[in-house]
């Protein structure tokens, strides 16, 4: 069958909402797009452990400490499912890690911002996980089967994290003036980077149309960003805090909230490596990997010895 | 409740609490993603166990569970020195964990028969987790001890460095002697025999030499700690100290 007709058949399967599975024929560009997107997503989960991990030893109560540990552990788990999903496309976890460590692969640039106070842990749960959920729920219907299935599990846990984050902020907002100020300050710093998580505006996002056609994406960046703003504003009102955007207001005619322009210069600078913590985040990942090398080598050597023992005892028998 | 028994419960709580705090430092920095997850799991289990003891004390004394980890001073902590030692490399952490697990598992086993029903029930719940922790850390000690020449050397260094801290678990503090007379805490000789037998077997299987002429380092149970504890609790207690009396 010619490539052309293979592509036609592939597209018609996608159009019919059939799942594409690892052994099915797929266009190279589809495979590459998925590998890039899924591995970036996996790396984001792993790098995302760092800013939150910054507060494990300082969590304010045992209940919060346990919830934070469990949350970060969930993120490591998401990284695992996603690396596994990407592996079904013919790329190994080692290769993906190598791309992360050498700076070839990206991760969500939100994790290049610092967590300065405890309220940041709440704000990450509420805003960052909230934005992630908006992005990720439609991915549960992505055309590539292993990705879609991984995302179903990820989304269940993410929505739990978002509620936890919101609960941290709600508790603080019902507390002292200092606690409320801490929440307001954290939201001031995390609001705009959270809006940037949806990626560039649609007219500046050249790959989006193809991803929509392949049903990897279901909504455009701007559509998702709008949904997020619409869902989040009422939640901010319950907290009794101000979102840091003087242009934010409900537009009756559109039935949506209008919001101010995003500072894309900041976004592209952070993506390019110039954010507040890019170097620290990558250095922490590289250090963990390098310092773990002897452990991985020893584990392999031990497993090899055990295998040989089994073989030699089998040959004696 | 007698002060000695409260001190004993504090020791049961502070040991896993401080170790859990140390394990939390690894989260996101482990050598292998799967092991990062496993170690965080252990941290969750043992901090959860500590919380059960603190909650018990809180009920008796009309306090809050967080008052114990968050508002006591250095000298009031009753944990052994081993759990305060820095994480070092993954091998040091596994060796420290293995020593802790040897005590923890066999001590819990005995505690399931404690006269104090609440403590016995916490022990029954925790021993299932402790059994998993003991197999996990035993396997890692064996894997690394019998892995490569480099990993063997690192594990031999770890056992030499940490063994002086192991004995303290089995040296009865006054509050343990008292609690044992009340049938609340176990005979540490029995716990020690079982724990040491397991310890020696695993060291042998890991092809590691048993250090000789070890002089025990102790003091934690009576509140004489290492210099590390002050820093550990500075982080642990930071928010409660900086913003007294608020809810988080």
Coordinates of C-alpha atoms in Angstrom, one line a residue:
Chain A
X1 CA 0.0 0.0 0.0
X2 CA 1.4 3.4 -0.8
X3 CA 2.3 5.9 1.9
X4 CA -0.5 8.1 0.7
X5 CA -3.2 5.5 1.1
X6 CA -1.7 4.4 4.5
X7 CA -2.0 8.0 5.6
X8 CA -5.6 8.3 4.4
X9 CA -6.5 5.1 6.2
X10 CA -4.8 6.4 9.4
X11 CA -6.6 9.7 9.2
X12 CA -9.9 8.1 8.7
X13 CA -9.4 5.8 11.7
X14 CA -8.5 9.0 13.7
X15 CA -11.6 10.7 12.4
X16 CA -13.7 7.7 13.5
X17 CA -12.3 8.1 17.0
X18 CA -10.5 4.7 16.8
X19 CA -7.5 4.5 19.1
X20 CA -4.1 4.1 17.4
X21 CA -2.1 1.4 19.2
X22 CA 1.7 0.9 19.2
X23 CA 1.8 -1.8 16.5
X24 CA -0.4 0.2 14.1
X25 CA 1.0 2.1 11.2
X26 CA 1.3 5.8 11.9
X27 CA 2.9 8.7 10.1
X28 CA 6.5 9.5 11.2
X29 CA 5.5 13.0 12.1
X30 CA 2.6 11.7 14.3
X31 CA 5.1 9.5 16.1
X32 CA 7.6 12.3 16.5
X33 CA 5.0 14.7 17.8
X34 CA 3.8 12.2 20.4
X35 CA 7.3 11.3 21.5
X36 CA 8.1 15.0 22.0
X37 CA 4.8 15.8 23.8
X38 CA 4.7 12.7 26.0
X39 CA 8.4 12.9 27.0
X40 CA 8.0 16.6 27.7
X41 CA 5.0 15.8 29.9
X42 CA 6.9 13.0 31.7
X43 CA 9.9 15.4 32.3
X44 CA 7.5 18.0 33.6
X45 CA 6.2 15.6 36.2
X46 CA 9.8 14.8 37.3
X47 CA 11.2 18.3 37.3
X48 CA 7.9 19.4 38.9
X49 CA 8.8 17.3 42.0
X50 CA 11.6 19.8 42.8
X51 CA 9.8 23.1 43.6
X52 CA 7.3 21.2 45.8
X53 CA 10.0 19.0 47.3
X54 CA 11.5 22.2 48.5
X55 CA 8.8 22.4 51.3
X56 CA 8.6 18.8 52.4
X57 CA 10.9 19.2 55.4
X58 CA 9.1 22.6 56.3
X59 CA 5.5 21.6 55.9
X60 CA 3.5 23.2 58.7
X61 CA 1.8 20.1 60.1
X62 CA 2.1 16.4 59.9
X63 CA -1.1 16.2 57.9
X64 CA 0.2 18.6 55.3
X65 CA 3.6 16.9 55.2
X66 CA 2.0 13.6 54.4
X67 CA -0.3 15.0 51.8
X68 CA 2.7 16.8 50.1
X69 CA 4.8 13.7 50.2
X70 CA 2.0 11.7 48.7
X71 CA 1.4 14.3 46.0
X72 CA 5.0 14.4 44.9
X73 CA 5.1 10.6 44.9
X74 CA 2.0 10.7 42.6
X75 CA 3.9 13.0 40.3
X76 CA 6.8 10.5 40.2
X77 CA 4.2 7.9 39.3
X78 CA 2.8 10.0 36.5
X79 CA 6.4 10.3 35.2
X80 CA 6.6 6.6 35.2
X81 CA 3.3 6.0 33.3
X82 CA 4.2 8.6 30.8
X83 CA 7.8 7.4 30.2
X84 CA 6.2 3.9 29.6
X85 CA 3.7 5.4 27.2
X86 CA 6.5 7.1 25.2
X87 CA 8.5 3.8 25.2
X88 CA 5.7 2.2 23.2
X89 CA 6.7 4.6 20.4
X90 CA 10.2 3.2 20.3
X91 CA 12.2 5.5 22.5
X92 CA 13.9 4.3 25.7
X93 CA 13.7 6.0 29.1
X94 CA 17.5 6.4 29.1
X95 CA 17.3 8.3 25.8
X96 CA 14.6 10.5 27.1
X97 CA 16.5 11.2 30.3
X98 CA 19.6 12.0 28.3
X99 CA 17.6 14.5 26.2
X100 CA 16.4 16.1 29.4
X101 CA 19.8 16.3 31.0
X102 CA 21.5 17.7 27.9
X103 CA 18.8 20.3 27.5
X104 CA 17.5 19.0 24.2
X105 CA 14.1 18.1 25.7
X106 CA 11.9 20.7 27.3
X107 CA 9.7 20.5 30.4
X108 CA 6.9 22.8 31.5
X109 CA 8.5 26.2 32.1
X110 CA 6.2 26.8 35.2
X111 CA 8.6 24.7 37.2
X112 CA 11.4 27.2 36.7
X113 CA 9.7 29.5 39.2
X114 CA 10.7 29.3 42.9
X115 CA 8.5 28.2 45.8
X116 CA 9.2 31.0 48.3
X117 CA 6.6 30.4 51.0
X118 CA 4.2 27.7 52.1
X119 CA 1.4 29.4 50.3
X120 CA 3.2 28.6 47.0
X121 CA 2.5 24.9 47.7
X122 CA -1.2 25.8 47.8
X123 CA -1.0 28.0 44.8
X124 CA 0.8 25.3 42.8
X125 CA -2.0 22.8 43.6
X126 CA -4.8 25.2 42.9
X127 CA -3.4 27.1 39.8
X128 CA -0.7 24.9 38.3
X129 CA -2.5 21.6 38.8
X130 CA -5.7 23.4 37.8
X131 CA -4.2 24.5 34.5
X132 CA -2.7 21.1 34.0
X133 CA -6.1 19.5 34.5
X134 CA -7.6 21.8 31.8
X135 CA -4.9 20.7 29.4
X136 CA -5.0 17.1 30.4
X137 CA -8.6 16.1 30.6
X138 CA -9.0 16.3 26.8
X139 CA -5.9 14.2 26.5
X140 CA -7.8 11.3 28.0
X141 CA -9.4 11.2 24.6
X142 CA -6.2 11.6 22.6
X143 CA -6.0 9.4 19.5
X144 CA -2.9 7.4 20.7
X145 CA -4.2 4.7 23.0
X146 CA -1.3 4.3 25.5
X147 CA -1.2 8.1 26.0
X148 CA -4.9 8.4 26.5
X149 CA -5.0 5.6 29.0
X150 CA -2.1 7.0 31.0
X151 CA -3.8 10.3 31.1
X152 CA -7.0 8.8 32.7
X153 CA -5.0 7.8 35.7
X154 CA -3.0 11.1 35.8
X155 CA -6.2 13.2 35.7
X156 CA -7.9 11.4 38.6
X157 CA -4.9 12.1 40.8
X158 CA -4.4 15.7 39.6
X159 CA -7.9 16.7 40.5
X160 CA -7.3 15.4 44.0
X161 CA -4.1 17.5 44.1
X162 CA -5.9 20.6 43.0
X163 CA -8.5 20.2 45.8
X164 CA -5.7 19.8 48.3
X165 CA -4.0 22.9 47.1
X166 CA -7.2 24.9 47.3
X167 CA -7.7 23.5 50.8
X168 CA -4.3 24.8 51.8
X169 CA -5.2 28.3 50.6
X170 CA -8.7 28.3 52.0
X171 CA -7.4 27.3 55.4
X172 CA -4.9 30.1 55.3
X173 CA -7.4 32.6 54.0
X174 CA -9.6 31.8 57.1
X175 CA -6.6 32.4 59.3
X176 CA -4.5 35.4 60.3
X177 CA -3.8 38.6 58.3
X178 CA -0.2 37.4 57.7
X179 CA -1.5 34.1 56.3
X180 CA -3.9 35.9 53.9
X181 CA -1.0 38.2 52.7
X182 CA 1.1 35.1 52.1
X183 CA -1.7 33.7 49.9
X184 CA -2.2 36.9 48.0
X185 CA 1.6 37.2 47.4
X186 CA 1.8 33.6 46.1
X187 CA -1.2 34.0 43.8
X188 CA 0.3 37.3 42.5
X189 CA 3.4 35.4 41.5
X190 CA 1.8 32.2 40.1
X191 CA -1.2 33.6 38.2
X192 CA 0.5 34.8 35.0
X193 CA 2.9 31.8 34.7
X194 CA -0.1 29.6 35.1
X195 CA -1.9 31.3 32.2
X196 CA 1.3 30.8 30.2
X197 CA 1.1 27.0 30.7
X198 CA -1.4 26.8 27.9
X199 CA 1.3 27.9 25.4
X200 CA 1.4 30.7 22.9
X201 CA -1.8 32.3 21.5
X202 CA -3.4 30.3 18.7
X203 CA -2.1 32.5 15.9
X204 CA 1.5 32.0 17.2
X205 CA 1.2 28.2 17.7
X206 CA 2.0 26.6 14.3
X207 CA 1.8 22.9 15.3
X208 CA -1.6 23.2 16.9
X209 CA -3.7 22.7 13.8
X210 CA -1.9 19.4 12.9
X211 CA -2.3 18.1 16.5
X212 CA -6.0 19.0 16.4
X213 CA -6.4 17.1 13.1
X214 CA -4.6 14.1 14.6
X215 CA -6.8 14.4 17.6
X216 CA -3.9 14.6 20.0
X217 CA -5.2 17.9 21.0
X218 CA -8.9 18.6 21.2
X219 CA -9.0 22.3 22.0
X220 CA -6.7 25.2 21.1
X221 CA -4.4 26.9 23.5
X222 CA -6.6 29.9 23.8
X223 CA -9.8 27.9 24.2
X224 CA -8.2 26.0 27.1
X225 CA -6.8 29.2 28.7
X226 CA -10.3 30.8 28.6
X227 CA -11.9 27.8 30.2
X228 CA -9.3 27.9 33.0
X229 CA -9.8 31.6 33.6
X230 CA -13.6 31.1 33.7
X231 CA -13.3 28.3 36.1
X232 CA -10.8 30.0 38.4
X233 CA -12.2 33.5 38.9
X234 CA -15.1 32.3 41.1
X235 CA -12.8 30.2 43.1
X236 CA -10.6 33.2 43.8
X237 CA -13.7 35.1 45.0
X238 CA -14.4 32.4 47.5
X239 CA -10.9 32.7 48.8
X240 CA -11.4 36.5 49.0
X241 CA -8.2 37.3 47.1
X242 CA -7.5 39.5 44.0
X243 CA -6.2 38.0 40.8
X244 CA -3.4 40.3 39.7
X245 CA -5.0 41.5 36.5
X246 CA -6.7 44.9 36.4
X247 CA -8.4 44.0 33.1
X248 CA -10.0 40.9 34.4
X249 CA -13.8 41.2 34.1
X250 CA -16.8 39.4 33.0
X251 CA -17.9 40.0 29.5
X252 CA -21.7 39.5 29.2
X253 CA -21.7 39.5 25.4
X254 CA -19.0 36.7 25.2
X255 CA -20.2 34.9 28.3
X256 CA -16.6 34.7 29.4
X257 CA -14.1 36.6 31.5
X258 CA -11.9 39.0 29.6
X259 CA -8.3 39.2 30.8
X260 CA -5.2 41.3 30.2
X261 CA -2.3 40.6 27.8
X262 CA 0.2 37.9 28.7
X263 CA 3.9 38.9 28.8
X264 CA 5.1 36.5 26.1
X265 CA 8.6 37.9 26.3
X266 CA 8.9 36.5 29.8
X267 CA 7.4 33.2 28.6
X268 CA 9.9 32.8 25.8
X269 CA 12.8 33.9 28.0
X270 CA 11.9 31.2 30.6
X271 CA 11.5 28.6 27.9
X272 CA 14.9 29.6 26.5
X273 CA 16.5 28.9 29.9
X274 CA 16.5 32.3 31.5
X275 CA 13.9 31.8 34.2
X276 CA 14.6 32.2 37.9
X277 CA 15.4 28.5 38.5
X278 CA 16.1 26.8 35.1
X279 CA 19.8 26.1 35.9
X280 CA 19.0 24.9 39.4
X281 CA 16.2 22.5 38.3
X282 CA 18.3 20.9 35.6
X283 CA 21.4 20.8 37.8
X284 CA 19.4 18.9 40.5
X285 CA 18.2 16.4 38.0
X286 CA 21.6 15.9 36.5
X287 CA 23.1 15.5 40.0
X288 CA 20.6 12.9 41.1
X289 CA 21.2 11.0 37.9
X290 CA 25.0 11.1 38.1
X291 CA 25.1 10.4 41.8
X292 CA 22.8 7.4 41.2
X293 CA 25.0 5.9 38.5
X294 CA 26.9 3.6 40.8
X295 CA 23.6 2.4 42.3
X296 CA 22.2 1.5 38.9
X297 CA 25.4 -0.2 37.9
X298 CA 25.5 -2.2 41.1
X299 CA 21.9 -3.2 40.7
X300 CA 22.6 -4.4 37.1
X301 CA 25.7 -6.3 38.2
X302 CA 23.9 -8.0 41.0
X303 CA 21.0 -9.0 38.8
X304 CA 23.5 -10.4 36.3
X305 CA 25.2 -12.5 39.0
X306 CA 21.8 -13.8 40.2
X307 CA 21.0 -14.8 36.6
X308 CA 24.3 -16.6 36.2
X309 CA 23.6 -18.4 39.5
X310 CA 20.3 -19.6 38.2
X311 CA 21.8 -20.7 34.9
X312 CA 24.7 -22.6 36.6
X313 CA 22.5 -24.3 39.1
X314 CA 20.1 -25.3 36.3
X315 CA 23.0 -26.8 34.3
X316 CA 24.2 -28.8 37.3
X317 CA 20.7 -30.2 37.7
Chain B
X1 CA 0.0 8.3 82.7
X2 CA 3.5 8.1 84.2
X3 CA 6.2 10.3 82.7
X4 CA 8.3 7.2 81.9
X5 CA 5.5 5.8 79.8
X6 CA 5.0 9.1 78.0
X7 CA 8.7 9.2 77.3
X8 CA 8.6 5.7 76.0
X9 CA 5.7 6.7 73.6
X10 CA 7.7 9.8 72.6
X11 CA 10.6 7.5 71.7
X12 CA 8.3 5.3 69.6
X13 CA 7.1 8.4 67.8
X14 CA 10.3 10.4 67.5
X15 CA 12.3 7.5 65.9
X16 CA 10.1 7.2 62.8
X17 CA 9.4 11.0 62.8
X18 CA 13.0 12.1 62.5
X19 CA 13.9 9.3 60.1
X20 CA 10.9 10.2 58.0
X21 CA 12.0 13.8 58.0
X22 CA 15.4 12.6 56.7
X23 CA 13.8 10.4 54.0
X24 CA 11.7 13.4 52.9
X25 CA 15.0 15.1 51.9
X26 CA 15.5 12.4 49.2
X27 CA 12.1 13.0 47.5
X28 CA 12.8 14.0 43.9
X29 CA 16.5 13.2 44.1
X30 CA 16.7 9.4 44.1
X31 CA 19.0 7.4 41.8
X32 CA 16.1 5.6 40.0
X33 CA 12.5 6.9 39.7
X34 CA 11.1 3.6 41.1
X35 CA 13.3 3.9 44.2
X36 CA 12.4 7.5 44.7
X37 CA 8.8 6.4 44.9
X38 CA 9.6 3.5 47.2
X39 CA 11.6 5.6 49.7
X40 CA 8.8 8.2 49.7
X41 CA 6.4 5.4 50.5
X42 CA 8.5 4.5 53.5
X43 CA 8.6 8.1 54.7
X44 CA 4.8 8.2 54.4
X45 CA 4.4 5.0 56.4
X46 CA 6.7 5.9 59.2
X47 CA 5.6 9.5 59.6
X48 CA 2.0 8.1 59.6
X49 CA 3.0 5.8 62.4
X50 CA 4.6 8.6 64.4
X51 CA 1.4 10.6 64.0
X52 CA -0.6 7.7 65.6
X53 CA 1.6 7.9 68.7
X54 CA 1.5 11.7 68.9
X55 CA -2.3 11.6 68.5
X56 CA -2.5 9.1 71.4
X57 CA -0.4 11.3 73.7
X58 CA -2.4 14.3 72.6
X59 CA -5.6 12.7 73.7
X60 CA -4.1 11.8 77.1
X61 CA -2.6 15.3 77.6
X62 CA -5.3 17.4 76.0
X63 CA -2.9 18.7 73.3
X64 CA -2.7 18.6 69.5
X65 CA -0.6 15.9 67.7
X66 CA 1.5 18.6 66.0
X67 CA 2.5 20.0 69.4
X68 CA 4.9 17.1 69.9
X69 CA 7.0 17.3 66.7
X70 CA 6.5 21.0 66.1
X71 CA 6.8 22.6 69.5
X72 CA 9.3 20.6 71.6
X73 CA 12.9 21.7 72.0
X74 CA 16.0 19.7 71.1
X75 CA 16.5 18.1 74.5
X76 CA 12.9 16.8 74.7
X77 CA 13.3 14.5 71.7
X78 CA 13.7 10.9 72.6
X79 CA 14.8 9.4 69.3
X80 CA 18.1 7.5 68.9
X81 CA 21.0 9.2 67.2
X82 CA 21.0 6.9 64.2
X83 CA 17.9 8.5 62.7
X84 CA 19.5 11.9 62.8
X85 CA 22.6 10.9 60.8
X86 CA 22.7 12.7 57.4
X87 CA 21.5 10.8 54.4
X88 CA 24.9 10.5 52.8
X89 CA 24.8 8.5 49.5
X90 CA 22.0 6.0 48.6
X91 CA 24.1 3.2 50.2
X92 CA 24.4 5.1 53.5
X93 CA 20.7 5.7 53.5
X94 CA 19.9 2.1 52.8
X95 CA 22.3 0.9 55.5
X96 CA 20.7 3.3 58.0
X97 CA 17.3 2.2 56.9
X98 CA 18.2 -1.5 57.3
X99 CA 19.5 -0.9 60.8
X100 CA 16.3 1.0 61.7
X101 CA 14.1 -1.7 60.1
X102 CA 15.9 -4.5 62.0
X103 CA 15.0 -2.8 65.3
X104 CA 11.6 -1.5 64.1
X105 CA 10.2 -4.8 62.8
X106 CA 11.2 -6.9 65.8
X107 CA 10.3 -4.2 68.3
X108 CA 6.9 -3.8 66.8
X109 CA 6.5 -7.6 66.8
X110 CA 7.0 -7.5 70.6
X111 CA 4.8 -4.4 70.9
X112 CA 1.8 -6.3 69.5
X113 CA 1.7 -8.0 72.9
X114 CA 2.0 -4.8 74.9
X115 CA -0.3 -4.3 77.9
X116 CA -1.2 -0.9 76.4
X117 CA -3.9 -1.8 74.0
X118 CA -3.6 1.4 72.0
X119 CA 0.1 0.8 71.5
X120 CA -0.5 -2.8 70.6
X121 CA -3.0 -1.9 68.0
X122 CA -0.7 0.7 66.4
X123 CA 2.0 -2.0 66.4
X124 CA -0.3 -4.5 64.7
X125 CA -1.1 -2.0 62.0
X126 CA 2.5 -0.8 61.5
X127 CA 4.2 -4.2 61.4
X128 CA 2.8 -5.0 58.0
X129 CA 4.5 -1.9 56.6
X130 CA 7.7 -2.5 58.6
X131 CA 7.9 -6.0 57.2
X132 CA 7.9 -4.6 53.7
X133 CA 10.5 -1.9 54.7
X134 CA 12.8 -4.6 56.1
X135 CA 12.7 -6.6 52.9
X136 CA 13.3 -3.5 50.8
X137 CA 16.3 -2.3 52.8
X138 CA 17.7 -5.9 53.2
X139 CA 17.5 -6.4 49.4
X140 CA 19.3 -3.1 48.8
X141 CA 22.0 -3.9 51.3
X142 CA 22.6 -7.2 49.6
X143 CA 22.3 -5.8 46.1
X144 CA 24.8 -3.1 46.7
X145 CA 27.1 -5.1 49.0
X146 CA 27.3 -7.9 46.4
X147 CA 27.1 -5.6 43.3
X148 CA 30.3 -4.0 41.9
X149 CA 33.6 -3.5 43.7
X150 CA 32.8 0.2 44.0
X151 CA 29.3 -0.4 45.6
X152 CA 30.8 -3.1 47.9
X153 CA 33.3 -0.6 49.2
X154 CA 30.7 2.1 49.7
X155 CA 28.5 -0.3 51.7
X156 CA 31.5 -1.5 53.8
X157 CA 32.1 2.2 54.6
X158 CA 28.5 2.7 55.4
X159 CA 28.4 -0.2 57.9
X160 CA 31.6 0.9 59.5
X161 CA 30.3 4.4 59.9
X162 CA 26.8 3.5 61.1
X163 CA 27.3 0.5 63.2
X164 CA 28.3 2.5 66.3
X165 CA 24.8 4.0 66.2
X166 CA 22.9 0.6 66.0
X167 CA 23.5 -0.5 69.6
X168 CA 21.6 2.4 71.1
X169 CA 18.2 0.8 70.1
X170 CA 18.9 -2.1 72.4
X171 CA 20.3 -0.2 75.5
X172 CA 17.3 0.3 77.7
X173 CA 16.7 3.8 78.9
X174 CA 15.2 4.3 82.4
X175 CA 11.8 4.9 80.8
X176 CA 12.1 1.6 79.0
X177 CA 13.0 -0.3 82.1
X178 CA 10.0 1.2 83.9
X179 CA 7.7 0.5 80.9
X180 CA 8.9 -3.1 80.7
X181 CA 8.1 -3.6 84.4
X182 CA 4.6 -2.4 83.5
X183 CA 4.3 -4.9 80.7
X184 CA 4.1 -2.0 78.2
X185 CA 7.5 -2.2 76.5
X186 CA 9.3 -5.4 75.5
X187 CA 12.5 -7.1 76.8
X188 CA 15.1 -5.5 74.6
X189 CA 17.4 -8.6 74.9
X190 CA 14.9 -10.6 73.0
X191 CA 14.4 -7.9 70.4
X192 CA 18.1 -7.5 70.1
X193 CA 18.8 -11.2 69.5
X194 CA 16.3 -11.4 66.7
X195 CA 17.4 -8.1 65.2
X196 CA 21.1 -9.0 65.3
X197 CA 20.4 -12.4 63.8
X198 CA 18.7 -10.8 60.8
X199 CA 21.4 -8.1 60.6
X200 CA 24.2 -10.7 60.5
X201 CA 22.5 -12.8 57.9
X202 CA 22.0 -10.0 55.6
X203 CA 25.5 -8.7 56.0
X204 CA 26.8 -12.2 55.2
X205 CA 24.6 -12.4 52.1
X206 CA 25.8 -9.0 51.1
X207 CA 29.4 -10.2 51.4
X208 CA 30.1 -7.4 53.9
X209 CA 32.6 -7.8 56.8
X210 CA 31.3 -7.4 60.4
X211 CA 33.1 -4.4 62.0
X212 CA 34.8 -5.4 65.2
X213 CA 35.4 -3.4 68.5
X214 CA 32.5 -1.1 67.9
X215 CA 31.9 1.5 70.7
X216 CA 28.3 2.4 70.9
X217 CA 27.3 6.0 70.4
X218 CA 24.2 6.8 72.5
X219 CA 22.4 9.6 74.3
X220 CA 19.4 10.3 72.1
X221 CA 16.9 8.5 74.4
X222 CA 17.8 10.9 77.2
X223 CA 17.8 13.9 74.9
X224 CA 21.6 14.2 74.3
X225 CA 21.6 14.4 70.5
X226 CA 24.0 14.9 67.7
X227 CA 24.5 18.4 66.3
X228 CA 22.3 17.5 63.4
X229 CA 19.0 17.4 65.4
X230 CA 18.9 21.2 65.9
X231 CA 19.0 21.7 62.1
X232 CA 16.4 19.0 61.5
X233 CA 13.9 20.5 63.9
X234 CA 14.7 24.0 62.7
X235 CA 13.2 23.0 59.3
X236 CA 10.5 20.8 60.8
X237 CA 9.3 23.5 63.2
X238 CA 9.9 26.6 61.0
X239 CA 6.3 27.6 60.2
X240 CA 4.9 26.7 63.7
X241 CA 7.6 28.8 65.3
X242 CA 7.5 31.7 62.9
X243 CA 3.7 32.0 63.0
X244 CA 2.6 30.8 66.5
X245 CA -0.9 29.6 67.1
X246 CA -2.4 29.7 63.6
X247 CA -3.9 26.8 61.7
X248 CA -2.5 25.5 58.4

